[in-house]
Amino acid sequence: GIQVEQSPPDLILQEGANSTLRCNFSDSVNNLQWFHQNPWGQLINLFYIPSGTKQNGRLSATTVATERYSLLYISSSQTTDSGVYFCAVLLLQGGSEKLVFGKGMKLTVNP
Amino acid sequence: KAGVTQTPRYLIKTRGQQVTLSCSPISGHRSVSWYQQTPGQGLQFLFEYFSETQRNKGNFPGRFSGRQFSNSRSEMNVSTLELGDSALYLCASSPLAGGREQFFGPGTRLTVL
């Protein structure tokens, strides 16, 4: 099956620093989503991005589908950005759809 | 518009029991998927329902089952619980079949003792 790899697995930053999270996937995908998991476990949608670049405030994402990777940029990080970030690729199988997740990246932003 | 809701939020069961978890999708969403999250295996796809039909199932034993009702609400059932079934169970909904953004509920945290 398809492999989704995220790097780095852990990242510690000082408040105000910038960071780049990378997601590589091993095969063609129909779409890609980035999530932030809050401390209570809920997955919060950040981006739904099959290709190109999107921006939302201090966050932006770029997916290069032909090269099978996506990047999530966090600028001017804040302590509230701490948590686990997941990349997930959407696969269509005979009309059904499912997300295949990476293992996540734990971000800690220190004040 | 209300988000995806899941009940109960927390559950404690003992080995051998069975459990039913419920998920109500975002209004208008017809596809409901279930995922299991454990520290060892990460987030894994369980199954997906659309129009009351299971269209896809992940690599889980037959003890894991589900169903979807005509109002798109979904339930999943785990029978003969094992310690390894302790996990966060997440439900997601999407508006249409095929290639649409999935939105997740808060999850049900199941502990099996």
CSV table of C-alpha atoms in Angstrom, one decimal:
chain,number,residue,atom,x,y,z
A,1,GLY,CA,0.0,0.0,0.0
A,2,ILE,CA,0.9,3.6,-0.2
A,3,GLN,CA,3.5,4.9,2.3
A,4,VAL,CA,3.2,8.4,3.9
A,5,GLU,CA,6.3,9.7,5.6
A,6,GLN,CA,6.5,12.8,7.7
A,7,SER,CA,9.6,14.6,8.7
A,8,PRO,CA,11.0,15.6,11.1
A,9,PRO,CA,9.2,13.4,13.7
A,10,ASP,CA,9.7,16.0,16.5
A,11,LEU,CA,10.5,19.6,16.5
A,12,ILE,CA,11.2,22.1,19.3
A,13,LEU,CA,11.1,25.8,18.6
A,14,GLN,CA,11.2,29.1,20.4
A,15,GLU,CA,8.2,31.3,20.0
A,16,GLY,CA,8.5,33.5,16.9
A,17,ALA,CA,10.6,31.0,14.9
A,18,ASN,CA,9.5,29.5,11.5
A,19,SER,CA,9.2,25.9,10.7
A,20,THR,CA,8.7,23.6,7.7
A,21,LEU,CA,7.0,20.2,7.9
A,22,ARG,CA,7.4,17.8,5.1
A,23,CYS,CA,5.2,14.9,3.9
A,24,ASN,CA,6.4,12.4,1.3
A,25,PHE,CA,4.1,9.9,-0.3
A,26,SER,CA,5.0,6.9,-2.3
A,27,ASP,CA,2.3,6.9,-5.0
A,28,SER,CA,-0.2,9.1,-6.8
A,29,VAL,CA,-3.0,10.3,-4.6
A,30,ASN,CA,-6.4,12.0,-5.2
A,31,ASN,CA,-5.9,14.6,-2.5
A,32,LEU,CA,-4.0,15.5,0.6
A,33,GLN,CA,-5.0,17.0,3.9
A,34,TRP,CA,-3.0,18.5,6.8
A,35,PHE,CA,-4.4,18.3,10.3
A,36,HIS,CA,-3.5,19.6,13.8
A,37,GLN,CA,-4.5,17.3,16.6
A,38,ASN,CA,-5.5,19.2,19.7
A,39,PRO,CA,-4.7,18.0,23.2
A,40,TRP,CA,-8.1,16.4,23.5
A,41,GLY,CA,-7.5,14.3,20.3
A,42,GLN,CA,-9.7,16.0,17.8
A,43,LEU,CA,-8.2,16.5,14.3
A,44,ILE,CA,-8.5,20.1,13.2
A,45,ASN,CA,-8.5,20.6,9.4
A,46,LEU,CA,-5.7,22.9,8.3
A,47,PHE,CA,-5.5,22.4,4.5
A,48,TYR,CA,-7.1,20.4,1.8
A,49,ILE,CA,-4.6,20.7,-0.9
A,50,PRO,CA,-4.2,18.3,-3.9
A,51,SER,CA,-1.7,20.6,-5.6
A,52,GLY,CA,-0.5,24.2,-5.5
A,53,THR,CA,-0.2,26.5,-2.6
A,54,LYS,CA,-2.7,27.8,0.0
A,55,GLN,CA,-2.3,30.2,2.8
A,56,ASN,CA,-4.3,30.7,6.0
A,57,GLY,CA,-2.9,33.3,8.3
A,58,ARG,CA,0.5,32.3,9.6
A,59,LEU,CA,0.1,28.9,8.0
A,60,SER,CA,0.6,27.9,4.4
A,61,ALA,CA,0.9,24.6,2.5
A,62,THR,CA,2.3,23.6,-0.8
A,63,THR,CA,1.7,20.2,-2.6
A,64,VAL,CA,3.8,19.1,-5.6
A,65,ALA,CA,1.8,16.1,-6.7
A,66,THR,CA,4.1,15.2,-9.5
A,67,GLU,CA,7.0,14.9,-7.1
A,68,ARG,CA,4.9,13.3,-4.4
A,69,TYR,CA,5.4,15.7,-1.5
A,70,SER,CA,3.7,18.4,0.5
A,71,LEU,CA,5.1,21.1,2.8
A,72,LEU,CA,3.4,22.8,5.7
A,73,TYR,CA,4.9,26.2,6.7
A,74,ILE,CA,4.4,27.7,10.1
A,75,SER,CA,5.6,31.3,10.5
A,76,SER,CA,6.1,33.3,13.7
A,77,SER,CA,5.2,30.2,15.7
A,78,GLN,CA,3.2,30.6,18.9
A,79,THR,CA,2.8,28.4,21.9
A,80,THR,CA,-0.7,27.5,20.8
A,81,ASP,CA,0.8,25.9,17.7
A,82,SER,CA,2.2,23.1,19.8
A,83,GLY,CA,0.7,19.7,19.2
A,84,VAL,CA,0.9,16.9,16.6
A,85,TYR,CA,0.6,17.6,12.9
A,86,PHE,CA,-0.6,14.9,10.5
A,87,CYS,CA,-0.4,14.7,6.8
A,88,ALA,CA,-3.0,12.3,5.2
A,89,VAL,CA,-3.5,11.3,1.6
A,90,LEU,CA,-6.9,10.6,0.2
A,91,LEU,CA,-7.2,7.4,-1.8
A,92,LEU,CA,-10.2,6.5,-4.0
A,93,GLN,CA,-10.9,2.8,-4.2
A,94,GLY,CA,-13.8,1.7,-6.4
A,95,GLY,CA,-15.9,4.7,-5.4
A,96,SER,CA,-14.9,4.6,-1.8
A,97,GLU,CA,-12.5,6.9,-0.2
A,98,LYS,CA,-10.1,6.6,2.7
A,99,LEU,CA,-7.3,8.6,4.3
A,100,VAL,CA,-3.9,7.1,4.9
A,101,PHE,CA,-2.1,9.0,7.6
A,102,GLY,CA,1.6,9.6,8.3
A,103,LYS,CA,2.9,9.0,11.8
A,104,GLY,CA,2.6,12.7,12.7
A,105,MET,CA,5.1,15.3,13.8
A,106,LYS,CA,5.1,16.6,17.4
A,107,LEU,CA,5.8,20.3,17.5
A,108,THR,CA,6.7,22.0,20.8
A,109,VAL,CA,6.8,25.8,20.9
A,110,ASN,CA,8.5,27.2,24.0
A,111,PRO,CA,7.8,30.7,25.2
B,1,LYS,CA,-23.4,24.5,10.9
B,2,ALA,CA,-22.7,21.9,13.6
B,3,GLY,CA,-19.7,19.8,13.3
B,4,VAL,CA,-19.3,16.0,13.5
B,5,THR,CA,-20.5,14.7,16.9
B,6,GLN,CA,-19.5,11.5,18.6
B,7,THR,CA,-20.9,9.8,21.7
B,8,PRO,CA,-19.9,8.8,24.2
B,9,ARG,CA,-16.7,10.8,24.6
B,10,TYR,CA,-15.1,8.3,27.1
B,11,LEU,CA,-15.9,4.7,27.7
B,12,ILE,CA,-14.4,2.1,30.0
B,13,LYS,CA,-15.1,-1.6,29.3
B,14,THR,CA,-13.7,-4.9,30.4
B,15,ARG,CA,-12.4,-7.7,28.2
B,16,GLY,CA,-15.0,-9.8,26.5
B,17,GLN,CA,-17.7,-7.1,26.6
B,18,GLN,CA,-19.0,-5.3,23.5
B,19,VAL,CA,-19.3,-1.6,22.8
B,20,THR,CA,-21.3,0.6,20.4
B,21,LEU,CA,-20.0,4.0,19.4
B,22,SER,CA,-22.1,6.6,17.6
B,23,CYS,CA,-21.3,9.3,15.1
B,24,SER,CA,-23.5,12.0,13.7
B,25,PRO,CA,-22.1,13.7,10.5
B,26,ILE,CA,-22.2,17.3,9.5
B,27,SER,CA,-25.7,18.0,8.1
B,28,GLY,CA,-25.8,17.2,4.4
B,29,HIS,CA,-22.7,14.9,4.5
B,30,ARG,CA,-23.4,11.4,3.4
B,31,SER,CA,-20.1,9.7,3.7
B,32,VAL,CA,-19.0,8.6,7.1
B,33,SER,CA,-15.6,7.0,7.9
B,34,TRP,CA,-14.2,5.5,11.1
B,35,TYR,CA,-10.5,5.5,12.1
B,36,GLN,CA,-8.7,4.0,15.1
B,37,GLN,CA,-5.7,5.8,16.7
B,38,THR,CA,-3.3,3.9,19.0
B,39,PRO,CA,0.2,4.9,20.1
B,40,GLY,CA,1.7,1.8,18.3
B,41,GLN,CA,-0.2,1.8,15.0
B,42,GLY,CA,-1.1,5.4,14.6
B,43,LEU,CA,-4.2,6.4,12.7
B,44,GLN,CA,-5.7,3.5,10.8
B,45,PHE,CA,-8.8,3.3,8.5
B,46,LEU,CA,-11.6,1.1,9.8
B,47,PHE,CA,-14.5,1.4,7.3
B,48,GLU,CA,-16.4,3.9,5.2
B,49,TYR,CA,-20.2,4.1,4.7
B,50,PHE,CA,-22.2,5.9,2.1
B,51,SER,CA,-25.9,5.7,1.6
B,52,GLU,CA,-26.2,3.0,4.3
B,53,THR,CA,-23.7,0.8,2.4
B,54,GLN,CA,-20.3,-0.2,3.6
B,55,ARG,CA,-18.0,0.6,0.7
B,56,ASN,CA,-14.6,-0.1,2.1
B,57,LYS,CA,-13.1,-1.8,5.1
B,58,GLY,CA,-9.6,-1.7,6.6
B,59,ASN,CA,-7.6,-4.6,7.8
B,60,PHE,CA,-9.4,-5.2,11.1
B,61,PRO,CA,-10.9,-8.5,12.4
B,62,GLY,CA,-14.6,-9.2,12.0
B,63,ARG,CA,-15.2,-8.2,15.6
B,64,PHE,CA,-15.3,-4.6,14.3
B,65,SER,CA,-18.5,-3.8,12.4
B,66,GLY,CA,-20.6,-0.8,11.7
B,67,ARG,CA,-23.7,0.5,10.0
B,68,GLN,CA,-25.2,3.6,8.7
B,69,PHE,CA,-28.8,4.8,9.0
B,70,SER,CA,-30.9,6.6,6.5
B,71,ASN,CA,-30.2,10.0,8.1
B,72,SER,CA,-26.4,9.3,7.6
B,73,ARG,CA,-25.7,8.7,11.3
B,74,SER,CA,-23.4,5.8,11.8
B,75,GLU,CA,-22.5,3.4,14.6
B,76,MET,CA,-19.6,1.1,15.0
B,77,ASN,CA,-19.6,-2.0,17.2
B,78,VAL,CA,-16.7,-3.9,18.7
B,79,SER,CA,-17.5,-7.3,20.1
B,80,THR,CA,-15.5,-9.5,22.5
B,81,LEU,CA,-13.3,-6.6,23.5
B,82,GLU,CA,-9.6,-7.2,23.8
B,83,LEU,CA,-7.0,-5.0,25.7
B,84,GLY,CA,-5.5,-4.0,22.4
B,85,ASP,CA,-8.8,-2.4,21.4
B,86,SER,CA,-8.1,0.5,23.8
B,87,ALA,CA,-7.8,3.4,21.4
B,88,LEU,CA,-9.2,6.7,20.3
B,89,TYR,CA,-11.9,6.1,17.7
B,90,LEU,CA,-12.5,9.0,15.3
B,91,CYS,CA,-15.3,9.5,12.9
B,92,ALA,CA,-15.1,11.7,9.9
B,93,SER,CA,-17.7,12.9,7.4
B,94,SER,CA,-17.5,14.3,3.9
B,95,PRO,CA,-20.1,15.8,1.7
B,96,LEU,CA,-20.0,13.7,-1.4
B,97,ALA,CA,-18.6,10.5,-2.7
B,98,GLY,CA,-15.1,10.6,-4.0
B,99,GLY,CA,-12.3,13.0,-3.3
B,100,ARG,CA,-13.8,15.3,-0.8
B,101,GLU,CA,-12.4,16.9,2.3
B,102,GLN,CA,-13.0,14.9,5.5
B,103,PHE,CA,-14.0,16.5,8.8
B,104,PHE,CA,-13.5,14.8,12.1
B,105,GLY,CA,-15.4,14.6,15.3
B,106,PRO,CA,-13.9,14.8,18.8
B,107,GLY,CA,-13.5,11.1,19.1
B,108,THR,CA,-14.4,8.4,21.6
B,109,ARG,CA,-11.7,7.3,23.9
B,110,LEU,CA,-12.2,3.6,24.7
B,111,THR,CA,-10.3,1.9,27.6
B,112,VAL,CA,-10.5,-1.9,27.9
B,113,LEU,CA,-9.5,-3.3,31.3
